[in-house]
Amino acid sequence: MNNHNEKQRLLNQVYEPFRDVSSCPFAFTDLTQTVFGEGNPSATLMFIGEAPGRDEDRLGKPFVGRSGQLLNRVLEAVGTSRRDVFITNVVKWRPPNNRKPTPAEMAVGKKLLDQEITVIRPKVICTLGSSALHTLLGPEISISRARGNVFKQNGTLILPTYHPAYILRNKNELENFMSDITRAVEIAKSRQQ
Ligand code: URA
């Protein structure tokens, strides 16, 4: 079995206990399904968002609503696509009324996220927004200071940027967002073997 198929097999194994939406460890109501990560299991670049929203819950895929469409456009503009990267969230179930997951929910979500990271072994992780940033690098670090900088953790480079939903509301940060994602793509390409 090649490395790519083996990674897909291991991911399926990680996801298996959570396939049924009733496996959700939180008292979330109105859930349709678990929203797992999606993309290339051999990707060198992984994006991590917060939690699924209404569109993601309905379609069962991460980042397929307005935020996802912006992310797709930026990926294409910087010479890659969502098929070439891996996209996931800290929390795999839609919080009620699209509220932000609590720190305790994110701590539970991190266990499954860590297993995804272990299987994919990306060279670069680009965190989208403060939830993913705080989950990976701790709650003290502010997004305005961290964004665009590169951190190293267990041999993986972490490059935080804004959440695309924030960019939809703050178009003046689009240039910074694009430059952060360009940087993440370039570093991931340079580390491809
Ligand atoms: N926002 C996120 O953080 N993740 C999604 O999948 C969609 C919107």
Coordinates of C-alpha atoms in Angstrom, one line a residue, residues 18 20-31 33-35 50-52 89-96 99-113 135:
F18 CA -17.4 9.6 15.1
D20 CA -22.6 8.7 13.6
V21 CA -23.6 12.2 14.6
S22 CA -24.8 10.8 18.0
S23 CA -21.1 10.4 18.8
C24 CA -20.9 14.1 19.3
P25 CA -19.5 14.6 22.8
F26 CA -21.3 17.9 23.3
A27 CA -24.9 18.8 24.1
F28 CA -25.3 20.4 20.6
T29 CA -28.8 20.5 19.2
D30 CA -29.9 20.5 15.5
L31 CA -26.9 18.6 14.2
Q33 CA -23.6 15.2 10.7
T34 CA -20.0 15.2 11.9
V35 CA -17.8 17.4 9.7
E50 CA -12.9 26.8 14.2
A51 CA -16.0 24.7 13.8
P52 CA -18.6 23.9 11.1
N89 CA -11.6 22.4 12.0
V90 CA -10.8 22.2 15.8
V91 CA -14.4 21.1 16.5
K92 CA -16.1 18.7 14.2
W93 CA -19.7 19.6 15.1
R94 CA -21.6 22.8 14.5
P95 CA -22.1 24.7 17.8
P96 CA -25.7 25.9 18.5
R99 CA -21.5 30.3 18.5
K100 CA -17.8 30.1 19.2
P101 CA -16.8 26.8 20.8
T102 CA -15.9 27.1 24.5
P103 CA -12.3 26.5 25.6
A104 CA -13.5 23.1 27.1
E105 CA -15.1 22.1 23.8
M106 CA -11.9 23.1 21.9
A107 CA -9.8 21.0 24.3
V108 CA -12.0 18.0 23.5
G109 CA -11.8 18.8 19.8
K110 CA -8.0 19.0 20.0
K111 CA -7.8 15.3 20.7
L112 CA -9.3 14.4 17.3
L113 CA -7.4 17.2 15.7
T135 CA -5.8 25.6 20.4

